[in-house]
PDB file of C-alpha atoms and ligand atoms in Angstrom:
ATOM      1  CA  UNK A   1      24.938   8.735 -21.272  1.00  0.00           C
ATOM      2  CA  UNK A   2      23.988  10.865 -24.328  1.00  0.00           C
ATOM      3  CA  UNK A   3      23.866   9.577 -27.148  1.00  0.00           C
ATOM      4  CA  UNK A   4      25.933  11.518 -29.849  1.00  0.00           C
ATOM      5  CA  UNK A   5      28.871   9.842 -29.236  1.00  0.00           C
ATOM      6  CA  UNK A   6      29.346   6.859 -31.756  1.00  0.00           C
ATOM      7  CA  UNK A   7      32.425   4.900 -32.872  1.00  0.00           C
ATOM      8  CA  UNK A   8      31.247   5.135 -36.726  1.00  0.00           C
ATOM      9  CA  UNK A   9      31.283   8.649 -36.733  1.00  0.00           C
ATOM     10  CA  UNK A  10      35.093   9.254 -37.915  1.00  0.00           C
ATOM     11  CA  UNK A  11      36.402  12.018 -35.138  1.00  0.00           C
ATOM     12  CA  UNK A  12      37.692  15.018 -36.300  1.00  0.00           C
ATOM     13  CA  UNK A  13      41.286  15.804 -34.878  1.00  0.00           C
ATOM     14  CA  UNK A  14      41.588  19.936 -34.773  1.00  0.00           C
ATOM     15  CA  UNK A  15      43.287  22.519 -32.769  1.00  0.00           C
ATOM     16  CA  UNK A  16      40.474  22.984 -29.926  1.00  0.00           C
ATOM     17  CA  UNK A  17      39.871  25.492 -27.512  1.00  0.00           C
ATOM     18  CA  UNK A  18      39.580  23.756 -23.986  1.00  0.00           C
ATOM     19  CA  UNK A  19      37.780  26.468 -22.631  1.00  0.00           C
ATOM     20  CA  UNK A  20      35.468  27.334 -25.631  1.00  0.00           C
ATOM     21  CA  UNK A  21      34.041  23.370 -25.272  1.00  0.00           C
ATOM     22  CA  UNK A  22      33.806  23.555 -21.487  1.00  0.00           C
ATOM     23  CA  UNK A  23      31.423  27.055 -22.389  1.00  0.00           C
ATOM     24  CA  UNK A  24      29.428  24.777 -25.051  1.00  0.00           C
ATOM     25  CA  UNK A  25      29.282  21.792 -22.847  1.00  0.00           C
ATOM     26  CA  UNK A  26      27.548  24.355 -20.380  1.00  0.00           C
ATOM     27  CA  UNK A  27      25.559  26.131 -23.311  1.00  0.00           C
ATOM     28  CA  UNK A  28      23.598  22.932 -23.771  1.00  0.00           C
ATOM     29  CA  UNK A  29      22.975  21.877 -20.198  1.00  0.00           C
ATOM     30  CA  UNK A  30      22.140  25.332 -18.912  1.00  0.00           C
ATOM     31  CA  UNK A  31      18.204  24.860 -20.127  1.00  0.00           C
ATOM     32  CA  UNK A  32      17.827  21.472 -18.683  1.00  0.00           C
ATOM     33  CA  UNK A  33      15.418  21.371 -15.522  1.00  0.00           C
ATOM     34  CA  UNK A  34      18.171  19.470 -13.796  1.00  0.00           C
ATOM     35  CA  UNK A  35      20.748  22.474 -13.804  1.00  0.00           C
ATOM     36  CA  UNK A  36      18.552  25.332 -12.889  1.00  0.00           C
ATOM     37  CA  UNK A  37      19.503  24.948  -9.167  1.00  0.00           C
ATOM     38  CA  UNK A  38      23.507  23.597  -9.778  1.00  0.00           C
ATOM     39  CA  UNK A  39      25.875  26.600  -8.952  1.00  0.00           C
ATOM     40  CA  UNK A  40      28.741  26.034 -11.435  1.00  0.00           C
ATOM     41  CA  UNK A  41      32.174  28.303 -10.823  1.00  0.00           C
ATOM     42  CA  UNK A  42      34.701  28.739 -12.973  1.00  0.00           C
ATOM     43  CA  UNK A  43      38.163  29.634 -13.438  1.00  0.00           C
ATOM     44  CA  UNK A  44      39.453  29.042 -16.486  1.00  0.00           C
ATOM     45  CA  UNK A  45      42.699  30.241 -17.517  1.00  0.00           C
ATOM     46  CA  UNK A  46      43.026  31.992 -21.108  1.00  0.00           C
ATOM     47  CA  UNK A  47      46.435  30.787 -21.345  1.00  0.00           C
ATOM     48  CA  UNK A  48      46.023  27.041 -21.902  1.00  0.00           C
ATOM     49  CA  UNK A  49      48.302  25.535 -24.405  1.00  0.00           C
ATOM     50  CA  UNK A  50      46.937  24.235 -27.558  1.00  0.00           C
ATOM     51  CA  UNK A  51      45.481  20.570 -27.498  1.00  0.00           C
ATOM     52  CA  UNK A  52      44.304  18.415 -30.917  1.00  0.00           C
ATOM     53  CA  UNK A  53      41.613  16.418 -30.662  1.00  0.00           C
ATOM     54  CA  UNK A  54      37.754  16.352 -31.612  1.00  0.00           C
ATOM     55  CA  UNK A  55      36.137  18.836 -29.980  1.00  0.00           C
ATOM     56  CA  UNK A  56      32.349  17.382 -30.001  1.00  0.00           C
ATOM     57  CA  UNK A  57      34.051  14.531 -28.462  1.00  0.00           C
ATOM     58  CA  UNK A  58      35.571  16.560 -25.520  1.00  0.00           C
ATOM     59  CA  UNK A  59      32.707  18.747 -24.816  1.00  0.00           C
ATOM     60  CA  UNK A  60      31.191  14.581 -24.514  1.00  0.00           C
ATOM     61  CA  UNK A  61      33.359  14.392 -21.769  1.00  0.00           C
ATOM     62  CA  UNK A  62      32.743  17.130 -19.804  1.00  0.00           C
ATOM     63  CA  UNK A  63      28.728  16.670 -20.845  1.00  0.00           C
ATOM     64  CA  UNK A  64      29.264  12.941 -19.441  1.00  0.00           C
ATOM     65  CA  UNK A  65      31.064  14.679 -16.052  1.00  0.00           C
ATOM     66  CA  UNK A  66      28.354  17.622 -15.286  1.00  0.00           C
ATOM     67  CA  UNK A  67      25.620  14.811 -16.026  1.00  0.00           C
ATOM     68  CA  UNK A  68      26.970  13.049 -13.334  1.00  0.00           C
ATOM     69  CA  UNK A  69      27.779  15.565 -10.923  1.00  0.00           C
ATOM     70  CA  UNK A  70      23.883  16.897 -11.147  1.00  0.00           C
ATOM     71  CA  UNK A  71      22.961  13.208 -10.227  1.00  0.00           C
ATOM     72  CA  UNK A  72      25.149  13.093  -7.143  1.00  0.00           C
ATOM     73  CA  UNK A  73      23.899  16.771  -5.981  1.00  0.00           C
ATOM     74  CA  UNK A  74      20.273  15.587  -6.555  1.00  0.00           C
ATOM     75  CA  UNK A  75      20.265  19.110  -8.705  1.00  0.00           C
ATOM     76  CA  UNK A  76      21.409  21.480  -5.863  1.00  0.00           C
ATOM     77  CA  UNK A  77      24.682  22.060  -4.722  1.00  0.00           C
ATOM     78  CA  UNK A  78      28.147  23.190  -6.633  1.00  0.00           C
ATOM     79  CA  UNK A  79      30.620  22.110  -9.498  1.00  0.00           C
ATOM     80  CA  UNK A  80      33.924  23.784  -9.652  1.00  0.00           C
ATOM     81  CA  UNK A  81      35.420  24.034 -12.939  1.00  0.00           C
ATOM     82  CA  UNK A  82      39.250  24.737 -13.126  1.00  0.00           C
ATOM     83  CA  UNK A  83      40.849  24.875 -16.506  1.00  0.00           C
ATOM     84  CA  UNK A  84      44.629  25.123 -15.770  1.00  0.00           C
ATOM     85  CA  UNK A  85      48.487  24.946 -17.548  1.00  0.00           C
ATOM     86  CA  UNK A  86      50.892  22.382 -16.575  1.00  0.00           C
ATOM     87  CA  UNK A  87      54.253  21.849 -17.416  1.00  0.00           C
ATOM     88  CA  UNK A  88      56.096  19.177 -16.312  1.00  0.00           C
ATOM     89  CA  UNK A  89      59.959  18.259 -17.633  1.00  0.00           C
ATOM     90  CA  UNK A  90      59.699  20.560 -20.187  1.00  0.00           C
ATOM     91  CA  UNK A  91      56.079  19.256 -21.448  1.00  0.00           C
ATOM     92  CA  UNK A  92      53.226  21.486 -21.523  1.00  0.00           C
ATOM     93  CA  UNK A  93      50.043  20.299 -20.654  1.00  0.00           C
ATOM     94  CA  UNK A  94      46.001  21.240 -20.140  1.00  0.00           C
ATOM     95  CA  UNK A  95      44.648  20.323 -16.504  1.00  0.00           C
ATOM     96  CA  UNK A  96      41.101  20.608 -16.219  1.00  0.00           C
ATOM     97  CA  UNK A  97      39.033  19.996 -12.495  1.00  0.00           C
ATOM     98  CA  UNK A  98      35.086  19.013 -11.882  1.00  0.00           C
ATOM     99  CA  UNK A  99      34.752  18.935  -9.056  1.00  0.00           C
ATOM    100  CA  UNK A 100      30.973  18.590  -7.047  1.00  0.00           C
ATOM    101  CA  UNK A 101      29.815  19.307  -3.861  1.00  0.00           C
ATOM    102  CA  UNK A 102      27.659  15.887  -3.296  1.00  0.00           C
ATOM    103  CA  UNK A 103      28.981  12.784  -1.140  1.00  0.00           C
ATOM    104  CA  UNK A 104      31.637  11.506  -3.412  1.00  0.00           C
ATOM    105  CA  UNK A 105      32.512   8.048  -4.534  1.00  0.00           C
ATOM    106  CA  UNK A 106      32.132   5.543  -2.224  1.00  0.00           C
ATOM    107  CA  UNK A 107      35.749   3.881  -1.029  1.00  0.00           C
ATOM    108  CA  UNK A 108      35.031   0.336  -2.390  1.00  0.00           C
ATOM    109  CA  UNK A 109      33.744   2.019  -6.198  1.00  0.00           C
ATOM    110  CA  UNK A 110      36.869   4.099  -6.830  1.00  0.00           C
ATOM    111  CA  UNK A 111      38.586   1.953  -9.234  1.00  0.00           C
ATOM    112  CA  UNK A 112      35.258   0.302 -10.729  1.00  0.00           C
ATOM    113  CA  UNK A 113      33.651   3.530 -12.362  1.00  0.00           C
ATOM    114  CA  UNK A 114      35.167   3.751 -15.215  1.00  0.00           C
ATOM    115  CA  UNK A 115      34.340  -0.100 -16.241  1.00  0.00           C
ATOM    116  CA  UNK A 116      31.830  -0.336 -18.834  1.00  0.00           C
ATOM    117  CA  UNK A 117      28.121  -0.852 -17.412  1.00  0.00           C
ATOM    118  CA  UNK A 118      29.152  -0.380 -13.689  1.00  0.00           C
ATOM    119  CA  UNK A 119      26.017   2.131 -12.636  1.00  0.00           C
ATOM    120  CA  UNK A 120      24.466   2.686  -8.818  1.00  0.00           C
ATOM    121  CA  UNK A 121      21.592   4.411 -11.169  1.00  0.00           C
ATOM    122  CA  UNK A 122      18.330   2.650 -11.003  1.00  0.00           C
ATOM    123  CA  UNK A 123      17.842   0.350 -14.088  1.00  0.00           C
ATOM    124  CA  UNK A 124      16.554   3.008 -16.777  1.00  0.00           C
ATOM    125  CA  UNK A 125      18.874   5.651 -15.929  1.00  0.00           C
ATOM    126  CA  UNK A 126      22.128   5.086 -16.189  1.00  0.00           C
ATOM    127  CA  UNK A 127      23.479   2.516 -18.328  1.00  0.00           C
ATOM    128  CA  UNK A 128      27.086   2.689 -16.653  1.00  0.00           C
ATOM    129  CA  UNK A 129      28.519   3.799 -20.336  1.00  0.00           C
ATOM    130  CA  UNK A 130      29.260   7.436 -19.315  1.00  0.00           C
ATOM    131  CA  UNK A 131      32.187   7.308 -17.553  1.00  0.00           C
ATOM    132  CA  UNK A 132      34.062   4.341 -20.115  1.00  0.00           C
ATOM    133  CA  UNK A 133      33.513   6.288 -22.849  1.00  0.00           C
ATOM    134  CA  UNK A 134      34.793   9.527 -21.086  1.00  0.00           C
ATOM    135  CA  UNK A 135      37.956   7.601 -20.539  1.00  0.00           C
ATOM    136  CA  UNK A 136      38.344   6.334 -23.558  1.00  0.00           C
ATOM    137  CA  UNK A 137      37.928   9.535 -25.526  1.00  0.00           C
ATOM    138  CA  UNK A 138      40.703  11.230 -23.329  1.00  0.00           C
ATOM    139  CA  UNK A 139      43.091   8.384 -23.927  1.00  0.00           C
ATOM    140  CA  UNK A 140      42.418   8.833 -27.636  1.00  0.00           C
ATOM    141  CA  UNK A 141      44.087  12.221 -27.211  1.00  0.00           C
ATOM    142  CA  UNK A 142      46.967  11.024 -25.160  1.00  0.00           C
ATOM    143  CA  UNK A 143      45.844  11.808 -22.152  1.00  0.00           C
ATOM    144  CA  UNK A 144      44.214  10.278 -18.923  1.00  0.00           C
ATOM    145  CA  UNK A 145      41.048  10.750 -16.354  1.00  0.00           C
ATOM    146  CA  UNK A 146      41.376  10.410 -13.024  1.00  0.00           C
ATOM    147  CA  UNK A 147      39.519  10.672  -9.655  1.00  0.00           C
ATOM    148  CA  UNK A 148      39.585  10.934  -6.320  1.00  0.00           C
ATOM    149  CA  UNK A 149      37.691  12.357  -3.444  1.00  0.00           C
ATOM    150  CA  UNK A 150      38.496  15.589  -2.085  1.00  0.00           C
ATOM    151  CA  UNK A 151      37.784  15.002   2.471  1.00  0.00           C
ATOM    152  CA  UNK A 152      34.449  17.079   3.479  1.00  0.00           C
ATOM    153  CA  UNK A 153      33.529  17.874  -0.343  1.00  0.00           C
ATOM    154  CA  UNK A 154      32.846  15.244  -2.820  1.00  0.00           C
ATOM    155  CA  UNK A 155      34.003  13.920  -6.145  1.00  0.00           C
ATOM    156  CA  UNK A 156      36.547  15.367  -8.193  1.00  0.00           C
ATOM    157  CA  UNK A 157      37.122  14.085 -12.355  1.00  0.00           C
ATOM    158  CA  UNK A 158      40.685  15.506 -13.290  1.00  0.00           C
ATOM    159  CA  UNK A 159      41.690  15.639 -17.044  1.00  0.00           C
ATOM    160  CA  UNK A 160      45.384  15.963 -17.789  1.00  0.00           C
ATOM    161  CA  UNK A 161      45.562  16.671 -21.904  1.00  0.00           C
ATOM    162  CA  UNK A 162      49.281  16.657 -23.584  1.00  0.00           C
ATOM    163  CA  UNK A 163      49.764  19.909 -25.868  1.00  0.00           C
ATOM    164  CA  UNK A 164      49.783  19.532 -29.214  1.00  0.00           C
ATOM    165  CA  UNK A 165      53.343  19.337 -30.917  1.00  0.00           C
TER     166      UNK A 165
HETATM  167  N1  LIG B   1      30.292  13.004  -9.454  1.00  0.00           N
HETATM  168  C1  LIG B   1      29.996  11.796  -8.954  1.00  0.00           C
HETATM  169  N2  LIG B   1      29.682  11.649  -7.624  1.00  0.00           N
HETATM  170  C2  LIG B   1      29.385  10.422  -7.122  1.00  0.00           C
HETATM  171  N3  LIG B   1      29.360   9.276  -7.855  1.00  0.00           N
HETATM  172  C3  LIG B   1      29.648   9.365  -9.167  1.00  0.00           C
HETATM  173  C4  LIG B   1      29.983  10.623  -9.793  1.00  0.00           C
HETATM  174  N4  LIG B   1      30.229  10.398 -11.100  1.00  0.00           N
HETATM  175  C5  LIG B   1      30.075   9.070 -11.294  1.00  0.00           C
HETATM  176  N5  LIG B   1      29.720   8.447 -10.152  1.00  0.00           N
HETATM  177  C6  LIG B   1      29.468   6.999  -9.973  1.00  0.00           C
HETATM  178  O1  LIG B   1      30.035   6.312 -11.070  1.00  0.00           O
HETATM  179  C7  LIG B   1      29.044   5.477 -11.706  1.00  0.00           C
HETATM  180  C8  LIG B   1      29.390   5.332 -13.174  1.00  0.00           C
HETATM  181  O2  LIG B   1      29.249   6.584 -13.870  1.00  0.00           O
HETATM  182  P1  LIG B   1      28.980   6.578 -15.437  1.00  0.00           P
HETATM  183  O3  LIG B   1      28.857   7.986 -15.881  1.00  0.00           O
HETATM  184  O4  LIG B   1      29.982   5.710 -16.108  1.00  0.00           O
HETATM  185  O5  LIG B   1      27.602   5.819 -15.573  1.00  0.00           O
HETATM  186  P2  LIG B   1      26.135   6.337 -15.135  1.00  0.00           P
HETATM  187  O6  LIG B   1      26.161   7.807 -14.902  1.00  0.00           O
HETATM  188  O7  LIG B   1      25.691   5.466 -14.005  1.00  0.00           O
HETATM  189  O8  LIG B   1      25.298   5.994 -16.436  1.00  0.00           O
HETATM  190  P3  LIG B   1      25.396   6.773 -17.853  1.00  0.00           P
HETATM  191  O9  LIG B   1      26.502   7.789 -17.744  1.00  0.00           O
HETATM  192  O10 LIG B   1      25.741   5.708 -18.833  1.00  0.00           O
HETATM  193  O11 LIG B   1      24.071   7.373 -18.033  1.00  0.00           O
HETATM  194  C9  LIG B   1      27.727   6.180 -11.395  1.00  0.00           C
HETATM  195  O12 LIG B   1      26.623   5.290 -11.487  1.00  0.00           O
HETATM  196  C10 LIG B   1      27.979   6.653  -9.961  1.00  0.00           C
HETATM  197  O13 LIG B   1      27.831   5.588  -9.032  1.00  0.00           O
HETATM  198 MG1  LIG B   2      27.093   9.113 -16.291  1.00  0.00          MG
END
């Protein structure tokens, strides 16, 4: 878990461009040694309605996400990124995929990942923070984190973000 995130910094709730903080998230972790040999695809559509919210916090998020997909792939395989537009009764809302191509969650830690401190990282690399804080950033915004496993392929985080009205 990085650690730029902190409570006593007061957010800053703007118009943000999903898309643009998914590129900066990448931006940064592009030069790291661990992402070198991680084959990230994307598809992000330009037509994503607007969403408020901070967006150092988001691109957080999706730093917190791509952190943990590179430990899962050991540093070599894929992450799929999929920005997408949702509308459901009437609302509009922002959908956005990770999904990796290492060995998923095991069964039994599906609905434990997102506690606080819960970490399969050897003591000194993960403190288990990542993936709470993720959470808890989205539902700041209004909106929720999910996962599951996708059969033969491996985990996949998905973000559903309410527009901003
Ligand atoms: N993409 C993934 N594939 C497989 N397991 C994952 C994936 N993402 C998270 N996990 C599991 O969820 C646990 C919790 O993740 P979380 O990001 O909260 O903490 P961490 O990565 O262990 O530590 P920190 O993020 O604080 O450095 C991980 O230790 C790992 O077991
Ligand atoms: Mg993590």
């Amino acid at each position: 878990m990085l650690l730029g995130y902190s409570r006593a910094i007061p957010s800053e709730k703007v118009d943000l461009d999903v898309n643009k903080t998914v590129e900066s998230a990448l931006n940064i972790l592009q030069n790291q040694a661990r992402f070198y040999n991680m084959v990230i695809e994307k598809e992000l559509n330009p037509d994503l309605p607007r969403i408020a919210g901070d967006p150092s916090q988001l691109e957080q998020v999706f730093i917190n996400l791509l952190i943990n997909a590179a430990d899962a792939l050991d540093g070599k395989g894929k992450v799929f990124i999929k920005s997408k537009r949702i509308t459901e009764g009437g609302d509009h809302y922002v959908e956005i995929d990770f999904t990796d191509s290492g060995p998923g969650i095991p069964e039994g830690h599906i609905d434990t990942i997102f506690e606080p401190f819960f970490t399969t990282k050897p003591e000194g690399k993960g403190t288990g923070l990542g993936l709470a804080v993720s959470r808890g950033i989205i539902q700041k915004m209004g909106g929720r984190i999910t996962v599951r496993n996708k059969p033969n392929f491996g985990a996949s985080f998905l973000i559903h973000l309410p527009m901003f009205k």
